Amino acid sequence: MTTTRTGDFDPAARWAAPDADAEPLVSESTRGLLTQVFAVDEAAFAAGSPAAVELAVGDSALPESARAALLAVVGEAGLSLDAPARAAHANGMSYLDLIRRSAAPPAAPDAVVSPADHDEVGAVLRACSEHGVAVVPFGGGTSVVGGVAPERGAFAAVIALDLARLDQLVGVDEISWTATLQAGLTGPRAEVLLGEHGFTLGHVPQSFERATIGGYAATRSAGQLSTGWGRFDALVEHVRVATPSGDLALGRAPGSAAGPDLKQLVLGSEGAFGVVTEVTVRVRPVPEERRHEGWRVADLASGLEILRTLAQRGPRPDLARLSDEVETAMGVATGGGGTDDAGGCLLLVGWEGFADDVARRADAAEAILRAAGATPLGAEAAASWEHGRFRAPRLRDELLGTGMLIETLETATSWRDIHALHDRVGAALQEALEGPVVVACHVSHLYAAGSSLYFTVLARRSEDDPVGQWSGAKAAVMDALADSGATLTHHHAVGLDHAPWLGAEDGALGVEVLRAVKRRLDPAGVLNPGKLLPPTER
Amino acid sequence: MTTTRTGDFDPAARWAAPDADAEPLVSESTRGLLTQVFAVDEAAFAAGSPAAVELAVGDSALPESARAALLAVVGEAGLSLDAPARAAHANGMSYLDLIRRSAAPPAAPDAVVSPADHDEVGAVLRACSEHGVAVVPFGGGTSVVGGVAPERGAFAAVIALDLARLDQLVGVDEISWTATLQAGLTGPRAEVLLGEHGFTLGHVPQSFERATIGGYAATRSAGQLSTGWGRFDALVEHVRVATPSGDLALGRAPGSAAGPDLKQLVLGSEGAFGVVTEVTVRVRPVPEERRHEGWRVADLASGLEILRTLAQRGPRPDLARLSDEVETAMGVATGGGGTDDAGGCLLLVGWEGFADDVARRADAAEAILRAAGATPLGAEAAASWEHGRFRAPRLRDELLGTGMLIETLETATSWRDIHALHDRVGAALQEALEGPVVVACHVSHLYAAGSSLYFTVLARRSEDDPVGQWSGAKAAVMDALADSGATLTHHHAVGLDHAPWLGAEDGALGVEVLRAVKRRLDPAGVLNPGKLLPPTER
């Protein structure tokens, strides 16, 4: 590969929010924690995020015939072979994505193609099928599972299909409380447009600042209010998908007995079956009232029992977030949540909606919390978390400069198994990683039958083989999840990283069903090679 | 066909409930309505249900090699070629099923095969695939869309695969509020078994007395409490399916981002992809309190507006049932609901669960109802409906003896379109059927974005061509549903009757995806030929 041009990709730019504040990301107390526990050298904090690493971008391998065909679809404005544009689409935002940049810089896609509408998306997919060019759909680029890695598969070239130009609010049905949104809209932009009608989507994943509506649908995104309002997959009433074999338009009523629910087959399909171009989702009026508050509970076990009561018996909160003992202590130590160091676990609950409904639910829950021995910490404990809630990814990026291993992973299981799973994942990480290891966890999505678990891991990064170090630990966790009956992922989707384990989730025959669907919709196999489906034996 | 043996099938037997009361099904007031509006002759009421018609059952066409293979799987106890057993599996319970019995008696299946467990189901499917024998899964036999019609497709023989022996409660997870139930359990039996643990499934379709857990799953059943508790498809946490190509075990957590939700591909698959043998569903403690009450609202429009408020703004009732003006008047006339003849529309709402939760929700809803001008009718109005709620199918069967056309059909759409759809379906039926036609309707399932519509049609049955009369009217309605953007069916599934319209629901490419899935799971094509998937062009 002749390296003729360079471009750089700045992770910070993916998170930059209009309201980014000026506080230092790495607080004094966080520095203290890292220097004490992990012996991080003070000087390392000056390194900053790995943004500065320059990406080597080789010549585009896009064949001239494919370039001409794509140009005919999207025009000059929609096709870029420039190094900076290609570098900006070279990877997602996982720990491995970021640390690999210095060790083994990723290959960039051979072009960035930006169709203007649904029909152009379909035409791009057909052109790529015909010319044997792989297609990686690209929304906000916030995948942490390799979902946007520019894998070529068996093809000579790969394009990033950037959906940024599909950025319209198509319409709001104010009677049915639904809105039709194009796939390239980011969360904040969708909220601005819906707000003009007095509505909100209220879907707030950690990646809110950059992730897109299409990405939410393609990855079954979960947001901070999903306990009350539902995961994104549960909000979708209708989905429009362009595939190399034609269009899908799925979902005709809020409930149906008309055969299998094909909508649920394209939700979570991660660009491997087609490209979501538009969704009609449930929205709600901008809440009259928001009431978020913190409580202290004795320990994880009693916190889980309270959450189970709220989820099953009700009233179910819209926001529920229980930190385990380690995360609670870390929050206190880093100033990222909690209000004192009295121990126990921090529980945040929140209620949003009409004032009378919020009052009714919050009051009933308060009685349950008090009866269970929880101590109220007031609104400040929640406000502190909310203030910093979108800073976590940027903080992680910043800390990578200090030579730390910092990553997150997540799962879900039944209430019966949740505590044992918490302990098992923690033990797997402690065993797989050497030296001091901090494993912090929170529960943030409640269902009647169980809940999610979201882990944050900190360790010293291996100098010899940082990629192997984390890959090994991650594999140990995935094996534990597969063995325990829990889901492989509750928040982050499958992508490249979880694909080898999909058989544990769906069974061998289930995977074969997915392959049959892919063959029908994407017969050339150009769509997002290597993602979602496990590698086939060769 | 040599008719050597006979068997008869008594529709009444399918509905017989342990608590069947001794009141006459056809009340004096119903007789009055029918004689007045439809000029039904008084003498016709003596005819009774068409149970008396004897079915001619030909010789079994099951090849000897297939018989031997099936015998090896299920043994003598699990295989019957007897005429009465075959006749009892010859049809479902639709209007056409029942009136066809005299005009053109259905072919019976060539054998009834009753496997004892999941593994035997799989072995039966493999044997039938190998020997080219079609398989019609059979639970309670309550399909009203031809779902259990013994269609042979391209094969020389067809068996009914009766799941009655899969009748165990496998287990209850009292922590996670889930239970694992075998497919052949009927609703009442499942409730008895769950009740021993203090739990209830609470799924109450009209066919409750006979329909089975497997049928609920295979047809995406909706029940009378689904507004609050969720449709059956929404209750399923895990599903186990036997297919000719192997087993599927789907659903590992209450929420997941691990790719497409394959569970939602087998729910509603109506035996065309495989046979559901076991489901793990959400259950809840037997309610501490039940509060059901009637209200009178001015008209359908104001009733819909009240339901929309309850569904979107909350508190959402567990039971919600709004009769339009015609159904309200008919209820009063036939003694089947309502308490007086003050006009307007009858609205039933119900709350079930923990006493404090019921009180909180019911009180808040009462305020909304009063503010909207609804008049309370008390608990009696609801009790009257509840008393008769499982008699409707038996009443219909009984009235078929009078020469009437009586059938139901149902759909769902958004709140924005619901009233117009109500009027459009009514008009299509009025136009398609001659003479006096009564079209009554109720709304019984609320969602945030819309609701169901359930129609009952009464007309004089054509003497020349009763099948053509209803087929034509039904086709006119299906065309209207397809054109209007509503779903083809909210309660009753696709079966044989709705299959030609599936392309309107899923699009041509969506249907192709379903075909691809079927080919992968059922390569020989033996599973439920003609059901779910539209006929292919030949």
mmCIF file of C-alpha atoms in Angstrom, chain B residues 223-535:
data_model
loop_
_atom_site.group_PDB
_atom_site.id
_atom_site.type_symbol
_atom_site.label_atom_id
_atom_site.label_comp_id
_atom_site.label_asym_id
_atom_site.label_seq_id
_atom_site.Cartn_x
_atom_site.Cartn_y
_atom_site.Cartn_z
ATOM 1 C CA GLY B 223 -56.572 -11.423 25.275
ATOM 2 C CA GLN B 224 -59.142 -9.383 27.093
ATOM 3 C CA LEU B 225 -56.548 -7.989 29.516
ATOM 4 C CA SER B 226 -53.867 -7.389 26.879
ATOM 5 C CA THR B 227 -54.236 -3.618 27.111
ATOM 6 C CA GLY B 228 -52.654 -3.692 30.535
ATOM 7 C CA TRP B 229 -50.724 -6.899 30.584
ATOM 8 C CA GLY B 230 -49.615 -7.161 26.952
ATOM 9 C CA ARG B 231 -50.428 -9.392 24.001
ATOM 10 C CA PHE B 232 -49.123 -12.948 24.256
ATOM 11 C CA ASP B 233 -46.227 -12.149 21.913
ATOM 12 C CA ALA B 234 -45.168 -9.424 24.343
ATOM 13 C CA LEU B 235 -45.192 -11.849 27.296
ATOM 14 C CA VAL B 236 -42.839 -14.408 25.790
ATOM 15 C CA GLU B 237 -39.325 -14.383 27.216
ATOM 16 C CA HIS B 238 -38.151 -17.612 25.622
ATOM 17 C CA VAL B 239 -39.514 -19.996 23.025
ATOM 18 C CA ARG B 240 -38.515 -23.539 22.087
ATOM 19 C CA VAL B 241 -39.327 -24.718 18.591
ATOM 20 C CA ALA B 242 -38.896 -28.050 16.841
ATOM 21 C CA THR B 243 -38.308 -27.789 13.090
ATOM 22 C CA PRO B 244 -37.466 -30.358 10.429
ATOM 23 C CA SER B 245 -33.952 -28.854 10.391
ATOM 24 C CA GLY B 246 -33.398 -28.970 14.144
ATOM 25 C CA ASP B 247 -34.277 -27.032 17.261
ATOM 26 C CA LEU B 248 -34.531 -23.353 17.977
ATOM 27 C CA ALA B 249 -34.241 -22.000 21.528
ATOM 28 C CA LEU B 250 -34.661 -18.244 21.417
ATOM 29 C CA GLY B 251 -34.637 -15.478 24.007
ATOM 30 C CA ARG B 252 -31.834 -15.186 26.607
ATOM 31 C CA ALA B 253 -32.744 -12.007 28.474
ATOM 32 C CA PRO B 254 -35.658 -9.629 28.953
ATOM 33 C CA GLY B 255 -33.847 -7.113 26.742
ATOM 34 C CA SER B 256 -30.987 -7.601 24.297
ATOM 35 C CA ALA B 257 -29.008 -5.855 21.586
ATOM 36 C CA ALA B 258 -27.597 -9.122 20.248
ATOM 37 C CA GLY B 259 -28.875 -8.770 16.700
ATOM 38 C CA PRO B 260 -32.359 -9.346 15.267
ATOM 39 C CA ASP B 261 -34.990 -10.783 17.622
ATOM 40 C CA LEU B 262 -35.548 -14.234 16.138
ATOM 41 C CA LYS B 263 -38.143 -14.956 18.809
ATOM 42 C CA GLN B 264 -40.382 -12.489 17.005
ATOM 43 C CA LEU B 265 -39.860 -14.421 13.789
ATOM 44 C CA VAL B 266 -41.250 -17.669 15.196
ATOM 45 C CA LEU B 267 -44.038 -15.997 17.160
ATOM 46 C CA GLY B 268 -46.861 -15.759 14.638
ATOM 47 C CA SER B 269 -45.300 -18.310 12.302
ATOM 48 C CA GLU B 270 -48.424 -20.500 12.554
ATOM 49 C CA GLY B 271 -46.696 -23.826 12.261
ATOM 50 C CA ALA B 272 -45.197 -22.957 8.891
ATOM 51 C CA PHE B 273 -41.599 -22.753 10.178
ATOM 52 C CA GLY B 274 -41.722 -25.238 13.018
ATOM 53 C CA VAL B 275 -43.754 -26.300 16.005
ATOM 54 C CA VAL B 276 -43.619 -24.330 19.251
ATOM 55 C CA THR B 277 -43.253 -26.908 22.007
ATOM 56 C CA GLU B 278 -42.556 -24.735 25.028
ATOM 57 C CA VAL B 279 -42.616 -21.088 26.012
ATOM 58 C CA THR B 280 -41.329 -19.168 28.991
ATOM 59 C CA VAL B 281 -43.740 -16.335 29.645
ATOM 60 C CA ARG B 282 -44.148 -13.569 32.146
ATOM 61 C CA VAL B 283 -46.688 -14.350 34.840
ATOM 62 C CA ARG B 284 -47.816 -12.322 37.841
ATOM 63 C CA PRO B 285 -49.201 -13.029 41.269
ATOM 64 C CA VAL B 286 -52.931 -13.766 41.325
ATOM 65 C CA PRO B 287 -54.452 -10.275 41.608
ATOM 66 C CA GLU B 288 -55.261 -9.048 45.092
ATOM 67 C CA GLU B 289 -58.021 -6.979 43.620
ATOM 68 C CA ARG B 290 -60.114 -6.783 40.459
ATOM 69 C CA ARG B 291 -62.154 -3.690 39.718
ATOM 70 C CA HIS B 292 -64.179 -3.726 36.493
ATOM 71 C CA GLU B 293 -66.773 -1.094 35.762
ATOM 72 C CA GLY B 294 -69.037 0.236 33.040
ATOM 73 C CA TRP B 295 -69.404 3.773 31.776
ATOM 74 C CA ARG B 296 -71.672 5.339 29.200
ATOM 75 C CA VAL B 297 -70.077 7.763 26.749
ATOM 76 C CA ALA B 298 -71.927 9.991 24.294
ATOM 77 C CA ASP B 299 -70.744 8.337 21.096
ATOM 78 C CA LEU B 300 -67.908 6.386 19.483
ATOM 79 C CA ALA B 301 -65.868 9.516 18.807
ATOM 80 C CA SER B 302 -65.862 10.675 22.406
ATOM 81 C CA GLY B 303 -65.232 7.129 23.622
ATOM 82 C CA LEU B 304 -62.188 6.842 21.343
ATOM 83 C CA GLU B 305 -60.878 10.144 22.642
ATOM 84 C CA ILE B 306 -61.179 8.899 26.233
ATOM 85 C CA LEU B 307 -59.398 5.648 25.375
ATOM 86 C CA ARG B 308 -56.625 7.540 23.626
ATOM 87 C CA THR B 309 -56.127 9.677 26.721
ATOM 88 C CA LEU B 310 -55.990 6.616 28.986
ATOM 89 C CA ALA B 311 -53.601 4.806 26.630
ATOM 90 C CA GLN B 312 -51.208 7.685 26.047
ATOM 91 C CA ARG B 313 -51.350 9.828 29.147
ATOM 92 C CA GLY B 314 -52.308 7.065 31.531
ATOM 93 C CA PRO B 315 -53.182 5.476 33.782
ATOM 94 C CA ARG B 316 -53.707 2.675 31.309
ATOM 95 C CA PRO B 317 -56.458 0.207 32.270
ATOM 96 C CA ASP B 318 -55.841 -3.545 32.153
ATOM 97 C CA LEU B 319 -59.200 -4.106 30.466
ATOM 98 C CA ALA B 320 -60.685 -1.564 28.065
ATOM 99 C CA ARG B 321 -63.611 -2.301 25.812
ATOM 100 C CA LEU B 322 -65.632 0.307 23.968
ATOM 101 C CA SER B 323 -68.687 -0.820 21.984
ATOM 102 C CA ASP B 324 -69.821 1.365 19.123
ATOM 103 C CA GLU B 325 -73.437 2.553 18.968
ATOM 104 C CA VAL B 326 -74.632 -0.582 17.141
ATOM 105 C CA GLU B 327 -72.913 -3.056 19.443
ATOM 106 C CA THR B 328 -74.127 -1.127 22.467
ATOM 107 C CA ALA B 329 -77.708 -1.270 21.224
ATOM 108 C CA MET B 330 -77.354 -4.958 20.330
ATOM 109 C CA GLY B 331 -75.964 -5.711 23.765
ATOM 110 C CA VAL B 332 -78.970 -4.102 25.351
ATOM 111 C CA ALA B 333 -81.292 -5.894 22.928
ATOM 112 C CA THR B 334 -79.731 -9.312 23.457
ATOM 113 C CA GLY B 335 -78.985 -9.018 27.148
ATOM 114 C CA GLY B 336 -75.307 -9.426 26.455
ATOM 115 C CA GLY B 337 -74.048 -6.206 27.985
ATOM 116 C CA GLY B 338 -75.149 -2.729 28.961
ATOM 117 C CA THR B 339 -77.755 -1.918 31.496
ATOM 118 C CA ASP B 340 -80.259 0.379 29.917
ATOM 119 C CA ASP B 341 -81.270 1.835 26.602
ATOM 120 C CA ALA B 342 -80.167 5.390 27.169
ATOM 121 C CA GLY B 343 -78.156 5.265 23.940
ATOM 122 C CA GLY B 344 -74.547 6.286 23.462
ATOM 123 C CA CYS B 345 -71.768 3.746 23.759
ATOM 124 C CA LEU B 346 -70.875 1.286 26.476
ATOM 125 C CA LEU B 347 -67.316 1.488 27.791
ATOM 126 C CA LEU B 348 -65.900 -1.119 30.143
ATOM 127 C CA VAL B 349 -62.663 -0.502 32.011
ATOM 128 C CA GLY B 350 -60.970 -2.846 34.432
ATOM 129 C CA TRP B 351 -58.033 -2.796 36.817
ATOM 130 C CA GLU B 352 -56.334 -5.818 38.324
ATOM 131 C CA GLY B 353 -53.393 -6.271 40.624
ATOM 132 C CA PHE B 354 -52.204 -5.113 44.012
ATOM 133 C CA ALA B 355 -54.914 -3.263 45.895
ATOM 134 C CA ASP B 356 -53.017 -0.003 46.258
ATOM 135 C CA ASP B 357 -52.033 0.017 42.598
ATOM 136 C CA VAL B 358 -55.608 -0.723 41.486
ATOM 137 C CA ALA B 359 -56.956 2.066 43.672
ATOM 138 C CA ARG B 360 -54.349 4.554 42.438
ATOM 139 C CA ARG B 361 -54.962 3.834 38.768
ATOM 140 C CA ALA B 362 -58.729 3.446 38.912
ATOM 141 C CA ASP B 363 -59.176 6.670 40.863
ATOM 142 C CA ALA B 364 -57.023 8.647 38.459
ATOM 143 C CA ALA B 365 -58.902 7.190 35.493
ATOM 144 C CA GLU B 366 -62.245 7.952 37.074
ATOM 145 C CA ALA B 367 -61.295 11.612 37.210
ATOM 146 C CA ILE B 368 -60.420 11.528 33.507
ATOM 147 C CA LEU B 369 -63.654 9.745 32.610
ATOM 148 C CA ARG B 370 -65.837 12.154 34.575
ATOM 149 C CA ALA B 371 -64.040 15.180 33.155
ATOM 150 C CA ALA B 372 -64.723 13.803 29.665
ATOM 151 C CA GLY B 373 -68.443 13.565 30.417
ATOM 152 C CA ALA B 374 -68.742 9.783 30.838
ATOM 153 C CA THR B 375 -71.536 8.487 33.064
ATOM 154 C CA PRO B 376 -70.733 5.722 35.557
ATOM 155 C CA LEU B 377 -72.808 2.550 35.184
ATOM 156 C CA GLY B 378 -71.163 0.708 38.048
ATOM 157 C CA ALA B 379 -69.785 -2.769 38.357
ATOM 158 C CA GLU B 380 -72.939 -4.527 37.119
ATOM 159 C CA ALA B 381 -72.459 -3.410 33.525
ATOM 160 C CA ALA B 382 -69.050 -5.067 33.500
ATOM 161 C CA ALA B 383 -70.265 -8.124 35.394
ATOM 162 C CA SER B 384 -72.952 -8.678 32.780
ATOM 163 C CA TRP B 385 -70.326 -8.739 30.007
ATOM 164 C CA GLU B 386 -67.979 -10.946 32.008
ATOM 165 C CA HIS B 387 -70.704 -13.419 32.749
ATOM 166 C CA GLY B 388 -71.304 -13.990 29.064
ATOM 167 C CA ARG B 389 -67.861 -13.351 27.637
ATOM 168 C CA PHE B 390 -66.969 -16.942 26.743
ATOM 169 C CA ARG B 391 -70.443 -17.724 25.424
ATOM 170 C CA ALA B 392 -70.127 -15.654 22.264
ATOM 171 C CA PRO B 393 -68.541 -18.393 20.121
ATOM 172 C CA ARG B 394 -71.075 -20.957 21.291
ATOM 173 C CA LEU B 395 -73.898 -18.502 20.695
ATOM 174 C CA ARG B 396 -72.628 -17.955 17.175
ATOM 175 C CA ASP B 397 -72.483 -21.689 16.517
ATOM 176 C CA GLU B 398 -76.006 -22.075 17.825
ATOM 177 C CA LEU B 399 -77.333 -19.258 15.675
ATOM 178 C CA LEU B 400 -75.827 -20.772 12.536
ATOM 179 C CA GLY B 401 -78.685 -23.214 12.728
ATOM 180 C CA THR B 402 -81.104 -20.373 12.039
ATOM 181 C CA GLY B 403 -79.768 -19.683 8.563
ATOM 182 C CA MET B 404 -77.922 -16.548 9.567
ATOM 183 C CA LEU B 405 -74.534 -15.318 8.420
ATOM 184 C CA ILE B 406 -72.606 -14.506 11.582
ATOM 185 C CA GLU B 407 -68.892 -13.877 11.640
ATOM 186 C CA THR B 408 -66.275 -11.629 13.172
ATOM 187 C CA LEU B 409 -63.192 -9.915 11.811
ATOM 188 C CA GLU B 410 -60.682 -7.560 13.299
ATOM 189 C CA THR B 411 -57.868 -5.127 12.604
ATOM 190 C CA ALA B 412 -55.847 -2.333 14.202
ATOM 191 C CA THR B 413 -54.504 1.041 13.201
ATOM 192 C CA SER B 414 -53.296 4.373 14.564
ATOM 193 C CA TRP B 415 -55.435 6.693 16.685
ATOM 194 C CA ARG B 416 -55.374 9.150 13.820
ATOM 195 C CA ASP B 417 -57.015 6.686 11.438
ATOM 196 C CA ILE B 418 -59.127 4.586 13.771
ATOM 197 C CA HIS B 419 -62.520 6.255 13.370
ATOM 198 C CA ALA B 420 -62.281 6.492 9.591
ATOM 199 C CA LEU B 421 -61.270 2.822 9.436
ATOM 200 C CA HIS B 422 -64.256 1.852 11.588
ATOM 201 C CA ASP B 423 -66.556 3.569 9.114
ATOM 202 C CA ARG B 424 -64.784 2.218 6.049
ATOM 203 C CA VAL B 425 -64.968 -1.430 7.128
ATOM 204 C CA GLY B 426 -68.632 -1.020 8.061
ATOM 205 C CA ALA B 427 -69.383 0.491 4.668
ATOM 206 C CA ALA B 428 -67.501 -2.271 2.844
ATOM 207 C CA LEU B 429 -69.598 -4.917 4.617
ATOM 208 C CA GLN B 430 -72.861 -3.082 4.020
ATOM 209 C CA GLU B 431 -72.020 -2.778 0.353
ATOM 210 C CA ALA B 432 -70.888 -6.360 -0.102
ATOM 211 C CA LEU B 433 -73.795 -8.072 1.656
ATOM 212 C CA GLU B 434 -77.400 -7.821 0.541
ATOM 213 C CA GLY B 435 -80.516 -7.205 2.599
ATOM 214 C CA PRO B 436 -80.429 -6.082 6.198
ATOM 215 C CA VAL B 437 -76.890 -6.133 7.531
ATOM 216 C CA VAL B 438 -75.856 -5.391 11.092
ATOM 217 C CA VAL B 439 -72.222 -4.450 11.659
ATOM 218 C CA ALA B 440 -71.311 -4.048 15.299
ATOM 219 C CA CYS B 441 -67.842 -3.143 16.521
ATOM 220 C CA HIS B 442 -65.776 -2.743 19.636
ATOM 221 C CA VAL B 443 -62.330 -1.514 20.556
ATOM 222 C CA SER B 444 -60.667 -3.859 23.017
ATOM 223 C CA HIS B 445 -56.883 -3.399 22.830
ATOM 224 C CA LEU B 446 -55.229 -0.062 23.433
ATOM 225 C CA TYR B 447 -51.701 0.961 22.548
ATOM 226 C CA ALA B 448 -49.995 4.315 22.884
ATOM 227 C CA ALA B 449 -50.167 4.774 19.117
ATOM 228 C CA GLY B 450 -53.528 3.231 18.260
ATOM 229 C CA SER B 451 -56.000 0.446 18.939
ATOM 230 C CA SER B 452 -57.779 -2.610 17.606
ATOM 231 C CA LEU B 453 -61.245 -2.817 16.014
ATOM 232 C CA TYR B 454 -63.302 -6.001 16.315
ATOM 233 C CA PHE B 455 -66.352 -6.333 14.079
ATOM 234 C CA THR B 456 -69.322 -8.694 14.286
ATOM 235 C CA VAL B 457 -71.412 -9.046 11.137
ATOM 236 C CA LEU B 458 -74.953 -10.374 10.907
ATOM 237 C CA ALA B 459 -76.868 -10.887 7.680
ATOM 238 C CA ARG B 460 -79.207 -13.392 6.094
ATOM 239 C CA ARG B 461 -77.218 -16.290 4.733
ATOM 240 C CA SER B 462 -77.407 -16.793 0.976
ATOM 241 C CA GLU B 463 -79.151 -20.049 0.175
ATOM 242 C CA ASP B 464 -77.518 -20.503 -3.230
ATOM 243 C CA ASP B 465 -73.941 -19.751 -2.380
ATOM 244 C CA PRO B 466 -73.277 -19.103 1.280
ATOM 245 C CA VAL B 467 -69.541 -19.675 0.885
ATOM 246 C CA GLY B 468 -69.250 -17.259 -2.030
ATOM 247 C CA GLN B 469 -71.380 -14.694 -0.214
ATOM 248 C CA TRP B 470 -69.058 -14.477 2.785
ATOM 249 C CA SER B 471 -65.840 -14.979 0.817
ATOM 250 C CA GLY B 472 -66.766 -12.005 -1.340
ATOM 251 C CA ALA B 473 -67.623 -9.777 1.603
ATOM 252 C CA LYS B 474 -64.491 -10.812 3.463
ATOM 253 C CA ALA B 475 -62.357 -10.094 0.392
ATOM 254 C CA ALA B 476 -63.881 -6.618 0.130
ATOM 255 C CA VAL B 477 -62.905 -5.947 3.744
ATOM 256 C CA MET B 478 -59.394 -7.321 3.285
ATOM 257 C CA ASP B 479 -58.891 -5.116 0.239
ATOM 258 C CA ALA B 480 -60.077 -2.135 2.261
ATOM 259 C CA LEU B 481 -57.677 -2.973 5.101
ATOM 260 C CA ALA B 482 -54.794 -3.418 2.676
ATOM 261 C CA ASP B 483 -55.580 -0.123 1.004
ATOM 262 C CA SER B 484 -56.051 1.814 4.235
ATOM 263 C CA GLY B 485 -52.694 0.942 5.782
ATOM 264 C CA ALA B 486 -54.252 -0.988 8.663
ATOM 265 C CA THR B 487 -53.107 -4.452 9.689
ATOM 266 C CA LEU B 488 -54.829 -7.471 8.129
ATOM 267 C CA THR B 489 -55.560 -9.007 11.518
ATOM 268 C CA HIS B 490 -55.067 -8.022 15.125
ATOM 269 C CA HIS B 491 -56.501 -11.089 16.882
ATOM 270 C CA HIS B 492 -56.896 -14.014 14.534
ATOM 271 C CA ALA B 493 -53.679 -14.604 12.590
ATOM 272 C CA VAL B 494 -53.241 -15.286 8.867
ATOM 273 C CA GLY B 495 -54.045 -18.955 8.318
ATOM 274 C CA LEU B 496 -55.420 -19.956 4.957
ATOM 275 C CA ASP B 497 -58.003 -17.184 4.772
ATOM 276 C CA HIS B 498 -55.736 -14.125 5.020
ATOM 277 C CA ALA B 499 -52.705 -15.580 3.264
ATOM 278 C CA PRO B 500 -53.465 -14.054 -0.152
ATOM 279 C CA TRP B 501 -53.182 -10.579 1.427
ATOM 280 C CA LEU B 502 -49.916 -11.053 3.326
ATOM 281 C CA GLY B 503 -48.032 -9.078 0.695
ATOM 282 C CA ALA B 504 -50.050 -6.027 1.697
ATOM 283 C CA GLU B 505 -48.791 -6.403 5.263
ATOM 284 C CA ASP B 506 -45.151 -7.260 4.646
ATOM 285 C CA GLY B 507 -44.546 -6.160 1.066
ATOM 286 C CA ALA B 508 -43.422 -8.474 -1.716
ATOM 287 C CA LEU B 509 -39.851 -8.554 -0.438
ATOM 288 C CA GLY B 510 -40.983 -9.175 3.136
ATOM 289 C CA VAL B 511 -42.901 -12.218 1.937
ATOM 290 C CA GLU B 512 -39.772 -13.382 0.133
ATOM 291 C CA VAL B 513 -37.846 -13.110 3.403
ATOM 292 C CA LEU B 514 -40.450 -15.324 5.079
ATOM 293 C CA ARG B 515 -40.145 -17.816 2.234
ATOM 294 C CA ALA B 516 -36.371 -17.866 2.643
ATOM 295 C CA VAL B 517 -36.773 -18.602 6.345
ATOM 296 C CA LYS B 518 -39.257 -21.369 5.592
ATOM 297 C CA ARG B 519 -36.954 -22.962 3.027
ATOM 298 C CA ARG B 520 -34.144 -23.032 5.585
ATOM 299 C CA LEU B 521 -36.219 -24.534 8.386
ATOM 300 C CA ASP B 522 -38.623 -26.685 6.365
ATOM 301 C CA PRO B 523 -36.796 -27.568 3.146
ATOM 302 C CA ALA B 524 -39.306 -30.268 2.207
ATOM 303 C CA GLY B 525 -42.174 -27.806 2.660
ATOM 304 C CA VAL B 526 -44.280 -30.204 4.710
ATOM 305 C CA LEU B 527 -45.202 -27.738 7.454
ATOM 306 C CA ASN B 528 -48.771 -26.405 7.312
ATOM 307 C CA PRO B 529 -49.018 -26.013 3.522
ATOM 308 C CA GLY B 530 -51.080 -23.058 2.345
ATOM 309 C CA LYS B 531 -51.029 -21.301 5.715
ATOM 310 C CA LEU B 532 -49.415 -17.936 6.384
ATOM 311 C CA LEU B 533 -47.558 -17.565 3.072
ATOM 312 C CA PRO B 534 -49.480 -16.417 0.011
ATOM 313 C CA PRO B 535 -50.001 -18.950 -2.767
#
